[in-house]
Tab-separated table of N, CA and C in Angstrom:
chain	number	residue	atom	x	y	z
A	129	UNK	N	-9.910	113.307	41.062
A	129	UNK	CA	-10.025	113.061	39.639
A	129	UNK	C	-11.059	111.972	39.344
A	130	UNK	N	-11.200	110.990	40.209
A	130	UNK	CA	-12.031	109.830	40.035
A	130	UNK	C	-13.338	110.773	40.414
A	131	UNK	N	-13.611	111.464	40.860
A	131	UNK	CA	-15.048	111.944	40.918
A	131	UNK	C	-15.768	112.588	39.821
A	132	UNK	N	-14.465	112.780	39.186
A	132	UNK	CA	-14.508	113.980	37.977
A	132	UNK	C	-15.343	112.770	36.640
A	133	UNK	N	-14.317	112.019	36.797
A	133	UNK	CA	-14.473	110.880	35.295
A	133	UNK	C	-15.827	110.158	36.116
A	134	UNK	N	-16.305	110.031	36.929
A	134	UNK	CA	-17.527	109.811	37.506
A	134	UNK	C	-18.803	110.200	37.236
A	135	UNK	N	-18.494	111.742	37.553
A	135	UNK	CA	-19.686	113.245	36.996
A	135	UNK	C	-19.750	112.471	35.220
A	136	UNK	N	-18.486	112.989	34.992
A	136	UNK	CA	-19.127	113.089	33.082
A	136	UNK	C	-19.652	111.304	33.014
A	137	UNK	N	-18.946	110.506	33.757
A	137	UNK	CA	-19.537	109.226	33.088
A	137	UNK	C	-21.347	108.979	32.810
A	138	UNK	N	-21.424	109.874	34.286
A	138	UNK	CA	-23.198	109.709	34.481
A	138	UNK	C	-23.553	110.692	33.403
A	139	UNK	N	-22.794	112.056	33.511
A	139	UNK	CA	-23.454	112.707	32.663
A	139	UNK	C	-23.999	112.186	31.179
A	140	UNK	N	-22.292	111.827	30.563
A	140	UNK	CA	-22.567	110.852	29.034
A	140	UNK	C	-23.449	109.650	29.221
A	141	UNK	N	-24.488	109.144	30.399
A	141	UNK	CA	-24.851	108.645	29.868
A	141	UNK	C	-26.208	109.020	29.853
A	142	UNK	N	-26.940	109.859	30.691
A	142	UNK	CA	-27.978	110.553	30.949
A	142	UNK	C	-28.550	110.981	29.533
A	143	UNK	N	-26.966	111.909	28.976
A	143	UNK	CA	-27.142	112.501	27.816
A	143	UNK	C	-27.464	111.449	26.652
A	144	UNK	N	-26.753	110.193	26.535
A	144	UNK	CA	-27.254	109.074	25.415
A	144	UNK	C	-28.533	108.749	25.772
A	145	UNK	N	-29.230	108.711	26.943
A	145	UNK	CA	-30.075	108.293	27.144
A	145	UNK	C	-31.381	109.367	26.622
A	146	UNK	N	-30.949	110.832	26.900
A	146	UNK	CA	-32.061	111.869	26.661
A	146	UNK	C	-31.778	112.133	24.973
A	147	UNK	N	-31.141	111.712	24.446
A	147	UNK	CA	-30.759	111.622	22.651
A	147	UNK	C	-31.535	110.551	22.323
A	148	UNK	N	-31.499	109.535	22.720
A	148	UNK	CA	-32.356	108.298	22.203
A	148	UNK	C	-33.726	109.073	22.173
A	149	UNK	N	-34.218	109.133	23.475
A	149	UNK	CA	-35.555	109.766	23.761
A	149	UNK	C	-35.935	110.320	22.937
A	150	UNK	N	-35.215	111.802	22.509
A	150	UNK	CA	-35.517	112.921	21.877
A	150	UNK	C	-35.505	112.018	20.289
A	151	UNK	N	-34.819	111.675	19.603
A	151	UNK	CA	-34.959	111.423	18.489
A	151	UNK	C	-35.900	109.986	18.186
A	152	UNK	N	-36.347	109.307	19.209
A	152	UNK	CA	-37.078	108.603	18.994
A	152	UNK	C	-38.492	109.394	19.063
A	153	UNK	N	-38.926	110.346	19.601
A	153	UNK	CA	-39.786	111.297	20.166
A	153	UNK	C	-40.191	112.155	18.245
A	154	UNK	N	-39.234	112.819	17.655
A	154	UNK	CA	-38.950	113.166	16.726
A	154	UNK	C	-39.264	112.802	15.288
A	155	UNK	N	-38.831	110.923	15.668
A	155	UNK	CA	-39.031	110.592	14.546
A	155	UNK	C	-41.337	110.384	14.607
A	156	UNK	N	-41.521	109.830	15.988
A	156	UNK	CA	-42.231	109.885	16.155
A	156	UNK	C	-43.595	110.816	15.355
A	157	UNK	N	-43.413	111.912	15.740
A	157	UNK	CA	-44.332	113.429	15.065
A	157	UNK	C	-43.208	113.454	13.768
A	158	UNK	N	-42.659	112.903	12.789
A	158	UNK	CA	-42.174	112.700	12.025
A	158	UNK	C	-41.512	114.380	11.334
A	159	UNK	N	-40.613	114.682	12.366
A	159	UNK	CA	-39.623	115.405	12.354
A	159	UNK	C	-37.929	115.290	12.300
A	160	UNK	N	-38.104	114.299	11.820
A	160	UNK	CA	-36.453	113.371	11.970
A	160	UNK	C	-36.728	112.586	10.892
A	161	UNK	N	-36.880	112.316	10.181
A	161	UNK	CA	-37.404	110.989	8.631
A	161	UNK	C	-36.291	110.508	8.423
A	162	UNK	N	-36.472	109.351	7.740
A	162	UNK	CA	-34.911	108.637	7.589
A	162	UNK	C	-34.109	109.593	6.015
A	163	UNK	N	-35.102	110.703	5.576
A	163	UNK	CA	-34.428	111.400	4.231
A	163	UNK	C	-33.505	111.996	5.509
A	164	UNK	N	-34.282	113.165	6.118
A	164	UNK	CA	-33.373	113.907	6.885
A	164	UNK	C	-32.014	113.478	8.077
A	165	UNK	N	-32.269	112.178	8.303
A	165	UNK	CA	-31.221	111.639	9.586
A	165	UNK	C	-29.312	111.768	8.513
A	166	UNK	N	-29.872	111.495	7.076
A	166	UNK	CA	-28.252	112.052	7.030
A	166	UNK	C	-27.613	113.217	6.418
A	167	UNK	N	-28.450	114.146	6.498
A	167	UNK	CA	-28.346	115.516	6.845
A	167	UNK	C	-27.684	115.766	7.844
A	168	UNK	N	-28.792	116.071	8.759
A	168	UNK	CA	-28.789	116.701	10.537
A	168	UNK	C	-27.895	115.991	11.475
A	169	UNK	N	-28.205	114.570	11.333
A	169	UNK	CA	-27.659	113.987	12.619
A	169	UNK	C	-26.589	114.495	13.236
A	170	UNK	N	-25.464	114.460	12.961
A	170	UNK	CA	-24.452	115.621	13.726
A	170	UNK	C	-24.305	116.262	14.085
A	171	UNK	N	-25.178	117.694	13.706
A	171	UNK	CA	-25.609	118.569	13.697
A	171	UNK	C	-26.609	118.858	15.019
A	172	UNK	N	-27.688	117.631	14.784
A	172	UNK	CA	-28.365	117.724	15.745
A	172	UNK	C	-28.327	116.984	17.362
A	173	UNK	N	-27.413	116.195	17.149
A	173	UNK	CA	-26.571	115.517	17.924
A	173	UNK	C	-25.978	116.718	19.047
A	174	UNK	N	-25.181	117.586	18.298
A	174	UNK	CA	-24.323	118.369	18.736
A	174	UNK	C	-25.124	119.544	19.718
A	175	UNK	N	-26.239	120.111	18.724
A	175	UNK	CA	-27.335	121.180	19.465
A	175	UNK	C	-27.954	120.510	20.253
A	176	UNK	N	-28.048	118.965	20.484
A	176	UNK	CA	-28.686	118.243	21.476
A	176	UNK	C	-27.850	118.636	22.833
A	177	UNK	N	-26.481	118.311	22.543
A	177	UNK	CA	-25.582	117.857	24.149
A	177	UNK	C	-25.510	119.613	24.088
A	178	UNK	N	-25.846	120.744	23.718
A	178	UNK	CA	-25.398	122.110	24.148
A	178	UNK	C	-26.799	122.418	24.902
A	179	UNK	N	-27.629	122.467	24.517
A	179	UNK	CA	-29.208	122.410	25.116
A	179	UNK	C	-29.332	121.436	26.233
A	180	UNK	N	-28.619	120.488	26.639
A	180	UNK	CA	-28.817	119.504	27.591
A	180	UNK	C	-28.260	119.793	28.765
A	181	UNK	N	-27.255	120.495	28.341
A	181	UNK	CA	-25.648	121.259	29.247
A	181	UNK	C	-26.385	122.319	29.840
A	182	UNK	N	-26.932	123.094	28.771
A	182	UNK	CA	-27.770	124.803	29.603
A	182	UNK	C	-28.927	124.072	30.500
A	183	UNK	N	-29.625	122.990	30.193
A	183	UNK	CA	-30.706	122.486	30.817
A	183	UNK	C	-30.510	122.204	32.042
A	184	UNK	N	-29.072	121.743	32.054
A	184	UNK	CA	-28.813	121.656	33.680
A	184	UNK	C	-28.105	122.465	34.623
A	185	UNK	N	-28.178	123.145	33.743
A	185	UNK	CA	-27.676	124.861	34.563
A	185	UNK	C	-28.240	125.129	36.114
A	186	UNK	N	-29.762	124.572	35.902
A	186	UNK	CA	-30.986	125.218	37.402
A	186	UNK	C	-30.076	124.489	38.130
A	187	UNK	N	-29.667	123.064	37.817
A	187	UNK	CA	-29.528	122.071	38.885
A	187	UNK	C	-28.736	122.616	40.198
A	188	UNK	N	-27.716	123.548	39.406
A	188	UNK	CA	-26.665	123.753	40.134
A	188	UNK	C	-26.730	125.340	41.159
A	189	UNK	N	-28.177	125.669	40.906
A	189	UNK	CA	-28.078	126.539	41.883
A	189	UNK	C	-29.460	126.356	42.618
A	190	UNK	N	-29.866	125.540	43.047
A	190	UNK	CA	-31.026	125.200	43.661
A	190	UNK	C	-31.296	125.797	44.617
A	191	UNK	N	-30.419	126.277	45.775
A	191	UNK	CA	-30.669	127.223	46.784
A	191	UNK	C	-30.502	128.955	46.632
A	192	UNK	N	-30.585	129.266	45.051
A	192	UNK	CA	-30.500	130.643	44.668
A	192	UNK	C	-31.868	131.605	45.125
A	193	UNK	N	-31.569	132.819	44.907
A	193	UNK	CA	-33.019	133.917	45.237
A	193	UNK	C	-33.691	133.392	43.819
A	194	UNK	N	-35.161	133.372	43.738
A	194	UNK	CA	-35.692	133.757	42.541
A	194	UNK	C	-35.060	134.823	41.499
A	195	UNK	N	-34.992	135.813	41.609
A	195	UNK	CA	-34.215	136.686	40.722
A	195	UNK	C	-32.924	136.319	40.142
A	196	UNK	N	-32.818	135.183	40.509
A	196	UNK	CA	-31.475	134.599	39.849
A	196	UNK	C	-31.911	133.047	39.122
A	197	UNK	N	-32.844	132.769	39.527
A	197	UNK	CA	-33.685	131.322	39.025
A	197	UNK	C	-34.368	131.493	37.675
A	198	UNK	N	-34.789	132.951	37.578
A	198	UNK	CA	-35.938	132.486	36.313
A	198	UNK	C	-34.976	133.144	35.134
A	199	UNK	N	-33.983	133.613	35.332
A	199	UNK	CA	-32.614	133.407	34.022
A	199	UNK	C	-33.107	131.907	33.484
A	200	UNK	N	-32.760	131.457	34.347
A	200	UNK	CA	-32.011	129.931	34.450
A	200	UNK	C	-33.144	129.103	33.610
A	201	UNK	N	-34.546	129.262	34.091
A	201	UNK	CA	-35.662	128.599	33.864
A	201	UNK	C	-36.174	129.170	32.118
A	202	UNK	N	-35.871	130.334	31.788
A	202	UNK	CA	-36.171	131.490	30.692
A	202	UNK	C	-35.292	130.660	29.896
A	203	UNK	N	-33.595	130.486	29.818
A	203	UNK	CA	-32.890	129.886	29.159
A	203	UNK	C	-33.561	128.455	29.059
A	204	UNK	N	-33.679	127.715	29.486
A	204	UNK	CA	-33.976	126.154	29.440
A	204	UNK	C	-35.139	126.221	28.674
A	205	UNK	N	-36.322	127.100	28.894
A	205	UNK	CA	-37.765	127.041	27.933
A	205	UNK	C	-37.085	127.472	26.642
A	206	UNK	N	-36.074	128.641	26.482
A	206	UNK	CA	-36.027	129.149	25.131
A	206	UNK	C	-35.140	127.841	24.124
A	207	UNK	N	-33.853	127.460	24.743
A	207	UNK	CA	-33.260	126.656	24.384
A	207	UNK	C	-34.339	125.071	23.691
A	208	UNK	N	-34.923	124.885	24.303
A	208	UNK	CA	-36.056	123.470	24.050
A	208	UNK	C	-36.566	124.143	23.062
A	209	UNK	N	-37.143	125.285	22.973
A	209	UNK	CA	-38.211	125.715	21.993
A	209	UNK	C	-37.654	126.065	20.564
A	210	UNK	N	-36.253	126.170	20.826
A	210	UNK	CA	-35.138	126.780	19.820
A	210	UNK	C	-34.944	125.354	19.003
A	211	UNK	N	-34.728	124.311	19.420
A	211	UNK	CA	-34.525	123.045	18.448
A	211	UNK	C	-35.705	122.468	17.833
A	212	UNK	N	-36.693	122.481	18.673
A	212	UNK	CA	-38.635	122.130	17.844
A	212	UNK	C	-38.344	123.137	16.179
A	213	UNK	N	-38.414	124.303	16.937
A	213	UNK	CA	-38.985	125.275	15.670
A	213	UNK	C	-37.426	125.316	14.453
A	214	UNK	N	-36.489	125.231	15.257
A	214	UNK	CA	-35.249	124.935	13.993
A	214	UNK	C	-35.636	124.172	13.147
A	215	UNK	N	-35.901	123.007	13.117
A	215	UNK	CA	-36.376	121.639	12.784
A	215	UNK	C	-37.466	121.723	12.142
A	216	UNK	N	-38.478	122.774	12.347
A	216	UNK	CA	-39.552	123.095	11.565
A	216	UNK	C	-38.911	124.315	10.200
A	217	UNK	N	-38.018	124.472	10.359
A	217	UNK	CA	-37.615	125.337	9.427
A	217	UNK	C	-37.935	126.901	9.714
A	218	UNK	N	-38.060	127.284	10.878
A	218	UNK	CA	-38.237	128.567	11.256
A	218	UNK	C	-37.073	129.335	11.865
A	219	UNK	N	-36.834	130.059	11.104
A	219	UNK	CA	-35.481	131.213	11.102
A	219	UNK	C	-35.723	132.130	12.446
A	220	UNK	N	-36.377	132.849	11.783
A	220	UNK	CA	-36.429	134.377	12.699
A	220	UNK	C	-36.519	134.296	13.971
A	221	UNK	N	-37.972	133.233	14.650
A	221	UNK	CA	-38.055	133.134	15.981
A	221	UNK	C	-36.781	132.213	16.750
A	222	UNK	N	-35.860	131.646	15.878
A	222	UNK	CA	-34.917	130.849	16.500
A	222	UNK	C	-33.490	131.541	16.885
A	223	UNK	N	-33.438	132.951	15.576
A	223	UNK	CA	-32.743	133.862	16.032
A	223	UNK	C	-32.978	134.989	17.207
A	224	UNK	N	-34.344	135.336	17.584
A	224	UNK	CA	-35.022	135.847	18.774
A	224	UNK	C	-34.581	135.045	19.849
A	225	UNK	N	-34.819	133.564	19.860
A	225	UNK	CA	-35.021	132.856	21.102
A	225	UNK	C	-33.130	132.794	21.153
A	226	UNK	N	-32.570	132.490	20.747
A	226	UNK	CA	-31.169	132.891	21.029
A	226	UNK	C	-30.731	134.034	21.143
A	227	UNK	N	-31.298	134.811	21.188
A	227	UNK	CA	-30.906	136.212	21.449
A	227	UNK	C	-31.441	136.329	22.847
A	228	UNK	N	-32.632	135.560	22.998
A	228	UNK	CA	-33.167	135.753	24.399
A	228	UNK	C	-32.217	135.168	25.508
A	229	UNK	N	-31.411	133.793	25.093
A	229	UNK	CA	-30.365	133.136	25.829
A	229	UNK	C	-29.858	133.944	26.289
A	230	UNK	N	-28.802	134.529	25.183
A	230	UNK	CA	-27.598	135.336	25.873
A	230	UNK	C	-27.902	136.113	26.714
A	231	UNK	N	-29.294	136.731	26.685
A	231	UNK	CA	-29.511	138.421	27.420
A	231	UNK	C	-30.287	137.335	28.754
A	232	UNK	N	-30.420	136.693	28.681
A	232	UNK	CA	-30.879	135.494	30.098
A	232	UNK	C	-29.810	135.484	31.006
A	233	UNK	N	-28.971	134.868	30.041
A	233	UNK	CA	-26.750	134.253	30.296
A	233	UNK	C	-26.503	135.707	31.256
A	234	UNK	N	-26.567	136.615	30.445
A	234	UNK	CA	-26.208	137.941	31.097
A	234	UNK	C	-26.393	138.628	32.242
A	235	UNK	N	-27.895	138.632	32.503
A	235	UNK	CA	-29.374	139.124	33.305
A	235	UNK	C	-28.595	137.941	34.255
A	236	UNK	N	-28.484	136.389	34.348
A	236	UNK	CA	-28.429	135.991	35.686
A	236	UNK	C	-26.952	136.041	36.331
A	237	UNK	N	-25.753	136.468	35.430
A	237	UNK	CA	-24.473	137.051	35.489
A	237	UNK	C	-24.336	137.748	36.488
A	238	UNK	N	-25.150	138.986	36.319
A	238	UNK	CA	-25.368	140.308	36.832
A	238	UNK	C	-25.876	139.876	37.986
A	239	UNK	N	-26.890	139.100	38.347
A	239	UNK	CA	-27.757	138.939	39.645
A	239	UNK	C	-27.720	138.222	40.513
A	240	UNK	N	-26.069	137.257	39.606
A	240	UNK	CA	-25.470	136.223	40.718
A	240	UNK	C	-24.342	137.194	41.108
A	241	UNK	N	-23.712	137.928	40.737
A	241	UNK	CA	-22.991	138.564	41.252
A	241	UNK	C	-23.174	139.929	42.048
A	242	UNK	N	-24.660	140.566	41.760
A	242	UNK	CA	-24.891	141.272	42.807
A	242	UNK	C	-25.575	141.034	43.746
């Protein structure tokens, strides 16, 4: 159990640490403004730690075949690219690129198990 509360401790803090980043990054190219921070923040908070979670998906299969890697790598580009263009106010390609997830999710399902 102590290894357990260990994992998430590093994890939560990796993750505060890649949230700072990102929204300091954000406000930066002035995509985060102090109008919008009390809107989103929660919001984006939240799509932060779910995108951070799939991001470390590769980690955990490092000794996989390729055919089971570029799921993994396909999800992590679409997911990153899915919060930029949200944030820009773009619908359609954000519903594509999540559509691309799942059928990624699926595709490496199938190819870890066969």
């Amino acid at each position: 159990m102590t290894n357990l509360m260990r994992s998430d401790n590093t994890f939560n803090k990796y993750l505060e640490q890649d949230k700072e980043e990102l929204l300091a990054y954000l406000k930066e190219i002035n995509l985060y403004s102090d109008e919008k921070q009390n809107e989103i923040k929660e919001d984006l908070i939240e799509v932060h730690k779910n995108i951070y979670s799939l991001c470390l998906w590769i980690t955990e299969f490092d000794g996989c075949p390729i055919n089971q890697k570029i799921y993994l790598e396909q999800i992590r580009s679409d997911a990153i690219q899915s919060l930029y263009l949200s944030l820009l106010g773009f619908k359609k390609p954000v519903k594509l690129l999540l559509r691309g997830m799942i059928e990624d999710i699926l595709n490496h399902v199938y190819y870890y198990d066969h």
